[in-house]
PDB file of C-alpha atoms and ligand atoms in Angstrom:
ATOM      1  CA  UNK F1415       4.657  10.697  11.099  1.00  0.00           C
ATOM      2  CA  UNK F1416       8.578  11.501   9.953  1.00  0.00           C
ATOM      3  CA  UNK F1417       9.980  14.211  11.623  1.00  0.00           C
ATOM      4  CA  UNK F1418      12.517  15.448   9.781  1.00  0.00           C
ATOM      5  CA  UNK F1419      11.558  16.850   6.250  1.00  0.00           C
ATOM      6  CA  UNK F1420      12.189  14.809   3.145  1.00  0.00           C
ATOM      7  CA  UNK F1421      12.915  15.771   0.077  1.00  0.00           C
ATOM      8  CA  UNK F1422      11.929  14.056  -3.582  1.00  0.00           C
ATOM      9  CA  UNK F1423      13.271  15.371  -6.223  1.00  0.00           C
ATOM     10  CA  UNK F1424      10.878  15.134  -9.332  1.00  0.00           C
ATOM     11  CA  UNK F1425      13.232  13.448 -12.394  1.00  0.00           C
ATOM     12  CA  UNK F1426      10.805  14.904 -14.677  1.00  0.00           C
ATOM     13  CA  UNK F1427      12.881  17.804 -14.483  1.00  0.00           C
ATOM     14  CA  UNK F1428      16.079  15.972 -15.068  1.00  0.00           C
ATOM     15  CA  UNK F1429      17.889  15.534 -18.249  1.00  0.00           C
ATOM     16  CA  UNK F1430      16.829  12.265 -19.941  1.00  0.00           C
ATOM     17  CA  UNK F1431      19.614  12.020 -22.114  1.00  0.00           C
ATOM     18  CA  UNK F1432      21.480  11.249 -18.951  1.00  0.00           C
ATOM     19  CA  UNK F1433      18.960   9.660 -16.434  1.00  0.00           C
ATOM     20  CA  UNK F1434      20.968   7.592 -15.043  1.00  0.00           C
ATOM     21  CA  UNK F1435      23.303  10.068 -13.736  1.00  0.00           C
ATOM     22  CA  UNK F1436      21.025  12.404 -12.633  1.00  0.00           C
ATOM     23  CA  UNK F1437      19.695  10.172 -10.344  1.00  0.00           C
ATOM     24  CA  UNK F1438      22.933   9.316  -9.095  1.00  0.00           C
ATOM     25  CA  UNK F1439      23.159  12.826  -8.551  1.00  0.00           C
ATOM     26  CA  UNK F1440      20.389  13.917  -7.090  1.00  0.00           C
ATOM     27  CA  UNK F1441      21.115  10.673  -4.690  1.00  0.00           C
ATOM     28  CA  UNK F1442      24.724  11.999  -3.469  1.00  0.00           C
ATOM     29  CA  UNK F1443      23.124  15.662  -3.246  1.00  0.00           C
ATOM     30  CA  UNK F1444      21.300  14.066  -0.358  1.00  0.00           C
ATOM     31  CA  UNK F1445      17.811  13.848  -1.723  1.00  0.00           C
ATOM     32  CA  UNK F1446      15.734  11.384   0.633  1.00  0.00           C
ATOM     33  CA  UNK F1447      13.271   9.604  -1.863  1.00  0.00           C
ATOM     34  CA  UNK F1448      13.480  10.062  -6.320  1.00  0.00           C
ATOM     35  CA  UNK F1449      10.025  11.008  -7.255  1.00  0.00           C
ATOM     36  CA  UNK F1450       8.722   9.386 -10.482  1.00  0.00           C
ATOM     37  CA  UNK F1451       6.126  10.994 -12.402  1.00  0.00           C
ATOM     38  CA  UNK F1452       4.303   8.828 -14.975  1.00  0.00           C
ATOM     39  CA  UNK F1453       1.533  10.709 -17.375  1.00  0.00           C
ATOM     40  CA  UNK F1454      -0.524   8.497 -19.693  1.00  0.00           C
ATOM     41  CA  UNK F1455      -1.375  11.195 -22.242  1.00  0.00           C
ATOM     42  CA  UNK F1456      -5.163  10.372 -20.865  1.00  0.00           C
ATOM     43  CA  UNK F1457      -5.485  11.048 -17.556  1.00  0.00           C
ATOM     44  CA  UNK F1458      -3.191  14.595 -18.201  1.00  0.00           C
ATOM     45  CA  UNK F1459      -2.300  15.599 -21.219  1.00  0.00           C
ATOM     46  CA  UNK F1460       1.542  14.770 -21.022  1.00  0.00           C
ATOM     47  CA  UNK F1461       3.111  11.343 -21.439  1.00  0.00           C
ATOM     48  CA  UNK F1462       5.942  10.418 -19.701  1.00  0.00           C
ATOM     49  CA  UNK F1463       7.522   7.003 -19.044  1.00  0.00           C
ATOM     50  CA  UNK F1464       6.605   3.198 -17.465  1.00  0.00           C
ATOM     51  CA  UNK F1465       7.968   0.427 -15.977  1.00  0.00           C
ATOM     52  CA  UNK F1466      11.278  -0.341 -18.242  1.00  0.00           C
ATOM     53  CA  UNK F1467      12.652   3.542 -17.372  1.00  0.00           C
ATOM     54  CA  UNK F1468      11.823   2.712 -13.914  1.00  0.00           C
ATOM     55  CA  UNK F1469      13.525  -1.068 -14.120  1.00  0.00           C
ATOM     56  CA  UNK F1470      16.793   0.881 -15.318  1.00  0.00           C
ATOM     57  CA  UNK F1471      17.740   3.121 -13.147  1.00  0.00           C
ATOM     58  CA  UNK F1472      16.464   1.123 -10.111  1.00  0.00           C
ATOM     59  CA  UNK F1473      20.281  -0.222  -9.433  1.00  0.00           C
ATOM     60  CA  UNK F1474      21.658   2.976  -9.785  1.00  0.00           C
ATOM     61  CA  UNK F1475      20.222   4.240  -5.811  1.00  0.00           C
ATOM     62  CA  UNK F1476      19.073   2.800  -2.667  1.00  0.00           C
ATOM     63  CA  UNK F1477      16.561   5.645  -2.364  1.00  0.00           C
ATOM     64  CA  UNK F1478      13.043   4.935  -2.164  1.00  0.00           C
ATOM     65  CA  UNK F1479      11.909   5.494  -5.580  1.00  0.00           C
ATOM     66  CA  UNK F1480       8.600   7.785  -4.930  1.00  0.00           C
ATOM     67  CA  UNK F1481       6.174   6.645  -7.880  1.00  0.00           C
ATOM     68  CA  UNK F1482       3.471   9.324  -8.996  1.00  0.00           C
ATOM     69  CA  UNK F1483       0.666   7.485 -10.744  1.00  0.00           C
ATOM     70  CA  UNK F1484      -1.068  10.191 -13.364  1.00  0.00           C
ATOM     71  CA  UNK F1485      -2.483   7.164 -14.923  1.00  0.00           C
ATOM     72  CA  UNK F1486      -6.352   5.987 -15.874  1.00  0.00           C
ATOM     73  CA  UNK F1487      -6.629   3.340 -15.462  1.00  0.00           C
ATOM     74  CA  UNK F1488      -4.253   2.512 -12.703  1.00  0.00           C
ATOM     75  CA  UNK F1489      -5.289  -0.904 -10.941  1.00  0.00           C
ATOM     76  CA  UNK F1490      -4.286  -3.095 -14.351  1.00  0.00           C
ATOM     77  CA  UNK F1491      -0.290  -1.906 -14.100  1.00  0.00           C
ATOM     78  CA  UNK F1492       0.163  -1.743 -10.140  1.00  0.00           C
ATOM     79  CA  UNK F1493       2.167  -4.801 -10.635  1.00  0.00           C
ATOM     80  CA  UNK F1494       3.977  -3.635 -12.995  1.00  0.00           C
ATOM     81  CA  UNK F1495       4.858  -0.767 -11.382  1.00  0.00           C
ATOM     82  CA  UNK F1496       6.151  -2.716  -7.787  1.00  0.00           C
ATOM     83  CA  UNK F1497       8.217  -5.380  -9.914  1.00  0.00           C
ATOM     84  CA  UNK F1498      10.147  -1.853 -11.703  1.00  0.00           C
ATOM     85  CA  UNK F1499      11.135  -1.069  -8.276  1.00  0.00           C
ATOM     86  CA  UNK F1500       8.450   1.276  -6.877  1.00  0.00           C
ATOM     87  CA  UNK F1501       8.556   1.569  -2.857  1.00  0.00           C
ATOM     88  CA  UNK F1502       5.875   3.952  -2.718  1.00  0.00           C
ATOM     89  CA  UNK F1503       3.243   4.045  -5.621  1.00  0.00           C
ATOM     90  CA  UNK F1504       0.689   7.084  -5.260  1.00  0.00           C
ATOM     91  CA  UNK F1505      -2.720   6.943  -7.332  1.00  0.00           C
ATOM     92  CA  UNK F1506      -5.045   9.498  -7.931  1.00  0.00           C
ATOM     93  CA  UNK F1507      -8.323   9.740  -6.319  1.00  0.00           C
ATOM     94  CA  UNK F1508      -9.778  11.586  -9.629  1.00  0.00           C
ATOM     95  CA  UNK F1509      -8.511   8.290 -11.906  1.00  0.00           C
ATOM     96  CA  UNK F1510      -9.691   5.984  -9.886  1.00  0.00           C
ATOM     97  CA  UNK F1511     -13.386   3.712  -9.312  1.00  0.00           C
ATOM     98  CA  UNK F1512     -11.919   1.671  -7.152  1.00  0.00           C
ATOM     99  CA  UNK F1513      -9.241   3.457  -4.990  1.00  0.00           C
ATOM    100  CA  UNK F1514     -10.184   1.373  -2.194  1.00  0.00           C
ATOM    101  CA  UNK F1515      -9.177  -1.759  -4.040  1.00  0.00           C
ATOM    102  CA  UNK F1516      -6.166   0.270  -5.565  1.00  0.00           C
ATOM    103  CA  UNK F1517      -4.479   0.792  -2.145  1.00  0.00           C
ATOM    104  CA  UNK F1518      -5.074  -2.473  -1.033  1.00  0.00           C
ATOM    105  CA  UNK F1519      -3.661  -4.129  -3.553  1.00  0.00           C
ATOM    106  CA  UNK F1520      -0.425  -2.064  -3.166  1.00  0.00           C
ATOM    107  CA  UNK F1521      -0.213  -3.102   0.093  1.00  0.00           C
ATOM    108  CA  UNK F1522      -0.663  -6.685  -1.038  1.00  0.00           C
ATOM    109  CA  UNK F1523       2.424  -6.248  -3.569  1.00  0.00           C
ATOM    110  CA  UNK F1524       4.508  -5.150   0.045  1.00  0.00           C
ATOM    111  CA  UNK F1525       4.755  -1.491  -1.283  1.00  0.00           C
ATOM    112  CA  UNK F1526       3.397   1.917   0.098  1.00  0.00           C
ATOM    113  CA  UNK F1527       0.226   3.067  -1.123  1.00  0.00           C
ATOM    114  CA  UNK F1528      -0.217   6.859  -1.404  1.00  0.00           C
ATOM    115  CA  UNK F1529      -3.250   8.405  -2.365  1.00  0.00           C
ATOM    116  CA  UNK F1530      -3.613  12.273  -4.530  1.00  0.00           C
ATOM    117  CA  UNK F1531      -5.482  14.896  -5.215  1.00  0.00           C
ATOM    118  CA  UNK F1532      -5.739  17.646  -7.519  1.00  0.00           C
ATOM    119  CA  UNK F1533      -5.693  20.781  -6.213  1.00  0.00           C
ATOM    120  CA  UNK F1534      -9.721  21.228  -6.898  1.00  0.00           C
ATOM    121  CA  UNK F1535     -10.276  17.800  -4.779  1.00  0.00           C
ATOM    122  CA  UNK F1536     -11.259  18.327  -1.225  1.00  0.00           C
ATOM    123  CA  UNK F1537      -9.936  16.228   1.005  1.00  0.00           C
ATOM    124  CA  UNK F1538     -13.254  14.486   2.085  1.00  0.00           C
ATOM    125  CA  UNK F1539     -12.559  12.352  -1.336  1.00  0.00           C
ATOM    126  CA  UNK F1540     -10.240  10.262   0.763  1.00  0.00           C
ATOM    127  CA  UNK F1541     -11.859   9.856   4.377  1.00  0.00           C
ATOM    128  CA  UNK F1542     -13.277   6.810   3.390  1.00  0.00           C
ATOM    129  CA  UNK F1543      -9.105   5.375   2.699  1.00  0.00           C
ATOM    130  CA  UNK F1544      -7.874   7.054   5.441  1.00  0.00           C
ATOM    131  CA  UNK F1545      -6.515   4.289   7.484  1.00  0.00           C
ATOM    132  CA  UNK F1546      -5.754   2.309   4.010  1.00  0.00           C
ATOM    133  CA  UNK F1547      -3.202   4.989   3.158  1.00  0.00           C
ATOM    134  CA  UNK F1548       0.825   5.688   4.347  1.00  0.00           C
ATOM    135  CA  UNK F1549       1.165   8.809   2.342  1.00  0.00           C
ATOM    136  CA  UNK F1550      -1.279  11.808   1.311  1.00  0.00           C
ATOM    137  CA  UNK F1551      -0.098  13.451  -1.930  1.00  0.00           C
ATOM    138  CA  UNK F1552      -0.814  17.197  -2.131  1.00  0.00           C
ATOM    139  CA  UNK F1553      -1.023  18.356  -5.813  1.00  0.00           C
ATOM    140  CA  UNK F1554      -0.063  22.368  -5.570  1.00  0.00           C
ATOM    141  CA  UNK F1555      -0.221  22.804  -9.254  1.00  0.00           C
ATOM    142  CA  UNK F1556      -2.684  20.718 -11.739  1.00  0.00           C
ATOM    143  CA  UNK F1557      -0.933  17.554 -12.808  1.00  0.00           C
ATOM    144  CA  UNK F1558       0.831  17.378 -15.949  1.00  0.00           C
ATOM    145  CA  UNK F1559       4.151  19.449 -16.424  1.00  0.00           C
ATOM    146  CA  UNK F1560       6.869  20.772 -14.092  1.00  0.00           C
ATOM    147  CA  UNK F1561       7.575  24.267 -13.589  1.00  0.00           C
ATOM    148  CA  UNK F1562       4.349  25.791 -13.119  1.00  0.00           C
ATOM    149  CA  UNK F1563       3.355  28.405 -10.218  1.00  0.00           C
ATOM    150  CA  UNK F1564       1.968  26.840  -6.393  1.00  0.00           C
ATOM    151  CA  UNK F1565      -1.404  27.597  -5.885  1.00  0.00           C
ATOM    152  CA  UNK F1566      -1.122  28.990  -2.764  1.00  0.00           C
ATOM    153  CA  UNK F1567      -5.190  27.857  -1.787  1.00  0.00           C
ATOM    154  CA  UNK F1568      -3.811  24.696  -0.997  1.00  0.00           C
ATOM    155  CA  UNK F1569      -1.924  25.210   2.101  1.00  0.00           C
ATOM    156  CA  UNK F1570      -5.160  25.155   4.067  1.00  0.00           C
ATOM    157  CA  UNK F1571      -5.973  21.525   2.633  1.00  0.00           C
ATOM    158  CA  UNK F1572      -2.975  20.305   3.859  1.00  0.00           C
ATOM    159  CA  UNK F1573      -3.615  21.603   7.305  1.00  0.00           C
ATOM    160  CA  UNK F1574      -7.089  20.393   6.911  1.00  0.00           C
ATOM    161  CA  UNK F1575      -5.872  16.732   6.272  1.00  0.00           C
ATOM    162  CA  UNK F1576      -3.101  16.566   8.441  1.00  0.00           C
ATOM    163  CA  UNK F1577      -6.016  17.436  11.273  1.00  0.00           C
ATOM    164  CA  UNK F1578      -7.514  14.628   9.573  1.00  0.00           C
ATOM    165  CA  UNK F1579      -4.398  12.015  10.310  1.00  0.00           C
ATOM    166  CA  UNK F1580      -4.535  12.513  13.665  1.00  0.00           C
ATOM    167  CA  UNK F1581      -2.198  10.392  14.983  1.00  0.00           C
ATOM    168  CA  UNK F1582      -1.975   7.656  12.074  1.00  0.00           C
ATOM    169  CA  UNK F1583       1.243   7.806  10.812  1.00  0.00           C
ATOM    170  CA  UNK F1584       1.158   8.720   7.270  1.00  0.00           C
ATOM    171  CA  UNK F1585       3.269  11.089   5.172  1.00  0.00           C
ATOM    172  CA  UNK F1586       2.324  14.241   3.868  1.00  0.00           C
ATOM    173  CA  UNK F1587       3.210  15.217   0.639  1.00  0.00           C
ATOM    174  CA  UNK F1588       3.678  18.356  -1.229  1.00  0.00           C
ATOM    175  CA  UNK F1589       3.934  18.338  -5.128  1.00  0.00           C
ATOM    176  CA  UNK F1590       4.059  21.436  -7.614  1.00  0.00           C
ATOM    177  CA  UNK F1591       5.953  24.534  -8.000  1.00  0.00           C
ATOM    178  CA  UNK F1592       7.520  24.037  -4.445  1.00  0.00           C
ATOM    179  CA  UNK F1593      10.912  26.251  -4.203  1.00  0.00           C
ATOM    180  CA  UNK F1594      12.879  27.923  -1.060  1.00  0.00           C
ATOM    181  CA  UNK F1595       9.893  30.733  -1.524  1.00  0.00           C
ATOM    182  CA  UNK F1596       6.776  28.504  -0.131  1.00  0.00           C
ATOM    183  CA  UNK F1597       8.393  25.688   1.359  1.00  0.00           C
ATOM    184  CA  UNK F1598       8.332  27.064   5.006  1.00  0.00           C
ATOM    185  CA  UNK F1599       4.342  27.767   4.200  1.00  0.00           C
ATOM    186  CA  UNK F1600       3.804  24.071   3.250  1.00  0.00           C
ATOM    187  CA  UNK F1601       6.063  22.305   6.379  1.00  0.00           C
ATOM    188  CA  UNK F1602       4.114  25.011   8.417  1.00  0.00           C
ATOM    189  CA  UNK F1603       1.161  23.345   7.566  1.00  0.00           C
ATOM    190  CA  UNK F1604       1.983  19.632   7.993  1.00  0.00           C
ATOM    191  CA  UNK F1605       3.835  18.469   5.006  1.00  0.00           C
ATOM    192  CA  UNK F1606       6.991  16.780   5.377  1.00  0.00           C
ATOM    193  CA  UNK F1607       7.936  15.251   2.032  1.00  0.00           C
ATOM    194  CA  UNK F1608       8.439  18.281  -0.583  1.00  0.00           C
ATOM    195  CA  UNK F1609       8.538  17.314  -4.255  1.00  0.00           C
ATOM    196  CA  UNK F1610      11.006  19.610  -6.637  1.00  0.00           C
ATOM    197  CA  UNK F1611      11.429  19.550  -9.945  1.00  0.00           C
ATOM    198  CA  UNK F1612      12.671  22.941 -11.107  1.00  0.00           C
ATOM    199  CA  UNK F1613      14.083  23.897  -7.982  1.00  0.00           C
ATOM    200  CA  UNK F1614      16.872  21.307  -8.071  1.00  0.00           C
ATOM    201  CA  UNK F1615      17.340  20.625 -11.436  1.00  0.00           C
ATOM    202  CA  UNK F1616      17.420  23.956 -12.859  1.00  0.00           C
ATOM    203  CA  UNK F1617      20.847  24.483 -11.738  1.00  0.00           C
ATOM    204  CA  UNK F1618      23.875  23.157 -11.777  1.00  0.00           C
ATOM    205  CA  UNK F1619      24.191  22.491  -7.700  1.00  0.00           C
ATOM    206  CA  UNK F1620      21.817  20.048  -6.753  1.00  0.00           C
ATOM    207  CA  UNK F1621      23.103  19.532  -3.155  1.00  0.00           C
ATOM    208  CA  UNK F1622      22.929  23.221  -3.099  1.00  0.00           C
ATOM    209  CA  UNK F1623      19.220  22.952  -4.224  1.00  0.00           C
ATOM    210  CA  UNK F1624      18.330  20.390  -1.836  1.00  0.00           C
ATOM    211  CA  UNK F1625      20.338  22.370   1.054  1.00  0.00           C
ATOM    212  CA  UNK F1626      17.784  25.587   0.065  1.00  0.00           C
ATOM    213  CA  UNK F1627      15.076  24.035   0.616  1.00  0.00           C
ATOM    214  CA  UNK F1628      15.796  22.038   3.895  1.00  0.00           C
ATOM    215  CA  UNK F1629      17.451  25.917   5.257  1.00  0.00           C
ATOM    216  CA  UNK F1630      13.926  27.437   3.814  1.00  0.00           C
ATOM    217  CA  UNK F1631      11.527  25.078   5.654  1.00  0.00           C
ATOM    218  CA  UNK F1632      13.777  25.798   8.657  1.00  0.00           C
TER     219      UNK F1632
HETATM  220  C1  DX5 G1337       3.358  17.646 -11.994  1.00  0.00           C
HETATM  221  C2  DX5 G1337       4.284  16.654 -11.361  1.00  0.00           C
HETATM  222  C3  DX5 G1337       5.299  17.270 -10.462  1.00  0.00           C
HETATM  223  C4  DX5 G1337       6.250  18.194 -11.140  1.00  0.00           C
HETATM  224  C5  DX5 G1337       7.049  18.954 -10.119  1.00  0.00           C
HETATM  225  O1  DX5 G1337       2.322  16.979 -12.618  1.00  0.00           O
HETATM  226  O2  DX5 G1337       3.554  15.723 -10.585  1.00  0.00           O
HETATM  227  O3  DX5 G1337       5.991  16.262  -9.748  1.00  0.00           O
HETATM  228  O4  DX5 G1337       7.115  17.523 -12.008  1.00  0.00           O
HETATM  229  O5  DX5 G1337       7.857  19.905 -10.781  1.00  0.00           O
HETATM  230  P1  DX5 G1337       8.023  21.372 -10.199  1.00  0.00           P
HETATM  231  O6  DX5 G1337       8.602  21.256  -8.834  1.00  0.00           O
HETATM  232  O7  DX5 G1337       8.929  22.029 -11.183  1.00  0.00           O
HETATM  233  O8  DX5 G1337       6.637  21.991 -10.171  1.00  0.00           O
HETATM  234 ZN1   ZN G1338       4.588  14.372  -9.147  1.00  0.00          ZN
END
């Protein structure tokens, strides 16, 4: 496990008109990974972008581009996904038949497989992947749009699973209406990669955002 917090900004807060240099932004604000959140219109109800966004503003940062799968099915476009650039790509248990197979074959593409559930999902959906897994995505709001409220019920899953890692090392991270407010209640409880949309991109300051949130968690 990381030690120091990390922080992924979610670009589906960002202004798309100018994605490019948001990212470039958010990368000398000192974020630590750029997290990507792709919708299907299926799987959630929003629909989002694929590999060619993903391709293009992959030379624009060396951060690790954070890749949120909202996706059913997921296993056909893994590929797709690692050739766009993806360093970490993070499926849903909920989409997925085959999540075993899912994570393995991320590994197999030389990426980091990360594994999520919505906030109704206990975390005894993914004992059976635990030692298949380098990161454990939290959902704190259901999937589909930024800017929504935390639900706070999920701080004790994330204590419950990082009980669960033990000593494997594998990330834990928190995504959904995270802001200066809860962060200290989600590091508290084992998390150390935060995801924020709103947070940092509703201002004008994103170092400042990012800055909040790493003073917050303490
Ligand atoms: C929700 C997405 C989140 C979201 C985060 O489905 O996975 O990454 O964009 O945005 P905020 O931090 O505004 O809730
Ligand atoms: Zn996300």
């Amino acid at each position: 496990m990381a030690d120091a917090l990390k922080i992924s900004p979610s670009i589906l807060s960002a202004d798309f008109s100018k994605l490019g240099d948001e990212v470039r932004a958010i990368d000398a604000a000192g974020c630590d990974y750029v997290h990507i959140d792709v919708m299907d219109g299926h799987f959630v109800s929003n629909l989002t972008f694929g590999p060619p966004v993903i391709k293009n503003i992959r030379p624009v940062t060396e951060k690790g581009f954070d890749v949120h799968l909202m996706i059913n099915p997921a296993q056909p476009h893994l590929s797709d996904y690692a050739e766009a650039g993806a360093d970490i790509i993070t499926v849903h248990v909920e989409a997925d038949a085959d999540l075993d197979r899912s994570l393995q074959m991320i590994r197999g593409l030389g990426k980091k497989a990360g594994v999520s559930l919505n906030p109704s999902t206990p975390e005894t959906a993914i004992e059976h992947v635990i030692d298949k897994v380098d990161l454990i995505l939290v959902m704190t709001v259901n999937p589909g749009f930024s800017g929504q409220s935390f639900i706070a019920s999920q701080v004790e899953k994330i204590r419950r699973i990082k009980a669960m890692i033990g000593d494997r090392s594998i990330e834990i991270e928190v995504d959904g209406g995270i802001n200066a407010d809860n962060v200290k209640t989600v590091t508290e409880a084992g998390a150390n990669v935060v995801v924020a949309g709103n947070a940092v991109f509703s201002g004008d300051d994103y170092a400042a955002a990012i800055g909040a949130l790493r003073d917050a968690a303490g």
